Amino acid sequence: MHPSPSSPGLISSLFLAAVLLSGGALGGDPFVYYDWKVSLMSASPLGVKQQVIGINGQFPGPILNVTTNWNVVVNVVNHLDEPFLVTWNGLQHRKNSWQDGVLGTNCPIPSGWNWTYQFQVKDQIGSFFYFPSTHFQKAVGGYGGIIINNRDVIPVPFGTPDGDITIIISDWYTKDYKELREALDNGKGIGVPNGVLFNGLGPYRYNDSNVPDGITYATTNVEPGKTYRFRVHNAGISTCLNFRIQNHNMLLVETEGSYTVQQNYTNMDIHVGQSYSFLVTMDQNASSDYYMVASARFVDPTVRDKVTGVAILHYYNSQGPASGPLPVGPDEGDSYASMNQARSIRWNVSAGAARPNPQGSFRYGDITVTDVYVLVNRPAELINGKLRTTLNGISYVAPETPLKLAQQFNVAGVYKLDFPNRIMNRPAKVDTSLINGTYRGFMEIVFQNNDTTVQSYHLDGYAFFVVGMDFGIWTENSRGTYNKWDGVARCTTQVYPGAWTAILVSLDNVGIWNLRAQNLDTWYLGQEVYVSVVNPEDTNKTELPLPDNAIFCGLLTSLQNEQSHKFRFSRATSVTEGCRMISFGLLTIWLGFLLLC
Ligand SMILES: *[C@@H]1O[C@H](CO)[C@@H](O)[C@H](O)[C@H]1NC(C)=O
Ligand SMILES: *[C@@H]1O[C@H](CO)[C@@H](O)[C@H](O)[C@H]1NC(C)=O
Ligand SMILES: *[C@@H]1O[C@H](CO)[C@@H](O)[C@H](O)[C@H]1NC(C)=O
Ligand SMILES: *[C@@H]1O[C@H](CO)[C@@H](O)[C@H](O)[C@H]1NC(C)=O
Ligand SMILES: *[C@@H]1O[C@H](CO)[C@@H](O)[C@H](O)[C@H]1NC(C)=O
Ligand SMILES: *[C@@H]1O[C@H](CO)[C@@H](O)[C@H](O)[C@H]1NC(C)=O
Ligand SMILES: *[C@@H]1O[C@H](CO)[C@@H](O)[C@H](O)[C@H]1NC(C)=O
Ligand SMILES: *[C@@H]1O[C@H](CO)[C@@H](O)[C@H](O)[C@H]1NC(C)=O
Ligand SMILES: *[C@@H]1O[C@H](CO)[C@@H](O)[C@H](O)[C@H]1NC(C)=O
């Protein structure tokens, strides 16, 4: 399942050569190669047969299991009937937003094409996950876990666990994702989820009236007395999920690449797009199996039983099935308790992470803020007759030409760098307006949630410090409450309804980076923006060059080079594709001619 990093083969050597030529590889760090065939497959997680997105026939997809500083090469072959892009939630892609896999940085991989991502997991450790970033595809899978192990020379602030278990929880709809997408396009909501999955599987039948017969559920096999690292990711659409294991404490140790102060929890609210590592010791007797539960938070109590995922923790010497009621979670709708729990998650300032120096040696609390953005989101509203979501009154529209390519080739008019740092007193509009970040600046972003549902926000390319959250309207005085010492650095934070969350981020990574709502429906309707970070100095040390195999689209379609796009996909070869290939061939000859003269 996990390809060896040491058997590159011919194609791989070619890659290596290409990378060395382009200055992308940093001496001696190993390469790891993955080939991913992305295709629809049938599954019936909730007893209803439907199409899900599998990777190499797996749903969820394979785990990307790598070590700090490895170079990762993933050849993605798109067998879907529409374009596809995968994004790597939480990977920082230092100097390399070319590999981020969102529409602002990459042309989507057309149906029937392959594209090879190549990036280094520089100076990172921890638990993340990947997912499809366009077309609402994430609603039906295409996601999987990412593990970045520490290098052997770097100590970890806990003993080596006896096992490493990835758990992906997600709310789930039995409707096809194209129907969900259409509902949003037509100004309708997507309604309440039909259930919650554990690693792509439906609930254990803990109660005959809540769960139909015949559902395949997830089982995690363990041995008594051992301690496992559970990496839990919420890869769902829009539901915050409360995760808990019957009779077992969960010792929180890591979130999204930061080691936390180690504390026991009996349950944890995991918001859309968030990842946590817990150490769980199998310290119960094996009189029975135990439930693992992921139940919807902040939903109507009448639907909660339905929107609950249940999996089984099975001691190998277990005497019988799990039984009795599910372990109870927190009071429904109690966002105060949820916020308090979030505030209790803190950075272990004395632990080293990817490097041996302590996390806390980066004293974020002492750094002067250079730019402040207060980003207000509102419930979806009609703009030009279409239902859209906004940040500061602007609903993002993705141009046909990726922002990053437009910047590289100086194509004017694709985007503007005029995103307002406060909500303006003007009607909401759709636009392609970016935040003009200051390279090496220190940015404070306050998310003010004016919607009635909890949202989570994510920034690509960075980890940010979560320094404060509270109910009410943020004011300058709110800064007095900031945690300037051990706020945890992560990539996705929640913002409760009628509340704010403040983050600080050091803009040291050149590129164009996506700042988005992780809730898929909110994101789909326009709640995102990009932060452009440009080094004003004329150097190519702070950003890697455009990759040789870049796909071109939009206003740059004419640069498409057939050589780098020999796709091996045969099923859908059609007359138009044939013509396209011929025209690419002619274009290459023509470009070659230009170069020779
Ligand atoms: C990840 O790979 C390492 C070797 O690099 C291996 O020891 C470990 O068991 C793997 N973890 C998982 C979860 O596959
Ligand atoms: C597609 O995959 C082939 C190998 O199967 C590779 O040689 C080629 O570079 C890939 N194309 C792109 C654009 O990544
Ligand atoms: C923080 O990390 C240090 C260094 O690894 C470790 O010794 C300590 O137990 C950790 N503290 C807590 C509270 O988790
Ligand atoms: C099963 O769930 C129903 C509806 O929530 C509830 O009324 C009933 O008491 C539950 N049965 C058991 C055995 O827990
Ligand atoms: C967490 O709970 C376990 C029992 O489940 C206990 O052994 C351990 O000491 C607790 N750790 C902390 C830091 O509270
Ligand atoms: C095992 O644990 C359960 C629940 O904590 C308890 O009811 C039962 O008596 C225990 N059985 C043994 C054999 O210790
Ligand atoms: C963006 O910010 C840089 C400074 O970081 C400034 O030089 C430039 O003029 C700004 N661009 C626009 C369009 O405001
Ligand atoms: C949203 O903003 C309006 C106008 O400022 C305010 O009346 C309302 O209470 C806010 N709602 C939330 C949930 O913050
Ligand atoms: C960028 O790198 C190339 C070689 O890779 C070099 O020839 C060129 O001078 C560099 N440009 C700058 C501005 O440093």
mmCIF file of N, CA and C and ligand atoms in Angstrom, residues 21-22 538-541, ligand 9:
data_model
loop_
_atom_site.group_PDB
_atom_site.id
_atom_site.type_symbol
_atom_site.label_atom_id
_atom_site.label_comp_id
_atom_site.label_asym_id
_atom_site.label_seq_id
_atom_site.Cartn_x
_atom_site.Cartn_y
_atom_site.Cartn_z
ATOM 1 N N LEU A 21 17.250 19.984 -12.454
ATOM 2 C CA LEU A 21 17.474 21.068 -13.405
ATOM 3 C C LEU A 21 16.753 22.334 -12.971
ATOM 4 N N SER A 22 15.545 22.150 -12.432
ATOM 5 C CA SER A 22 14.778 23.343 -12.089
ATOM 6 C C SER A 22 15.085 23.807 -10.668
ATOM 7 N N ASP A 538 13.976 41.229 -6.737
ATOM 8 C CA ASP A 538 14.051 40.410 -7.939
ATOM 9 C C ASP A 538 14.979 39.222 -7.689
ATOM 10 N N THR A 539 14.408 38.148 -7.227
ATOM 11 C CA THR A 539 15.211 36.972 -6.911
ATOM 12 C C THR A 539 14.399 35.747 -7.242
ATOM 13 N N ASN A 540 15.056 34.642 -7.513
ATOM 14 C CA ASN A 540 14.252 33.425 -7.613
ATOM 15 C C ASN A 540 14.577 32.445 -6.493
ATOM 16 N N LYS A 541 15.053 32.985 -5.391
ATOM 17 C CA LYS A 541 15.351 32.131 -4.240
ATOM 18 C C LYS A 541 14.131 31.907 -3.357
HETATM 19 C C1 LIG B 9 17.113 32.758 -11.624
HETATM 20 O O1 LIG B 9 17.723 31.493 -11.811
HETATM 21 C C2 LIG B 9 18.393 31.301 -13.033
HETATM 22 C C3 LIG B 9 18.994 29.936 -13.065
HETATM 23 O O2 LIG B 9 18.106 28.993 -12.594
HETATM 24 C C4 LIG B 9 19.466 32.360 -13.247
HETATM 25 O O3 LIG B 9 20.054 32.209 -14.506
HETATM 26 C C5 LIG B 9 18.838 33.735 -13.127
HETATM 27 O O4 LIG B 9 19.846 34.718 -13.218
HETATM 28 C C6 LIG B 9 18.118 33.865 -11.806
HETATM 29 N N1 LIG B 9 17.465 35.151 -11.753
HETATM 30 C C7 LIG B 9 17.579 35.959 -10.703
HETATM 31 C C8 LIG B 9 16.876 37.268 -10.787
HETATM 32 O O5 LIG B 9 18.212 35.657 -9.708
#
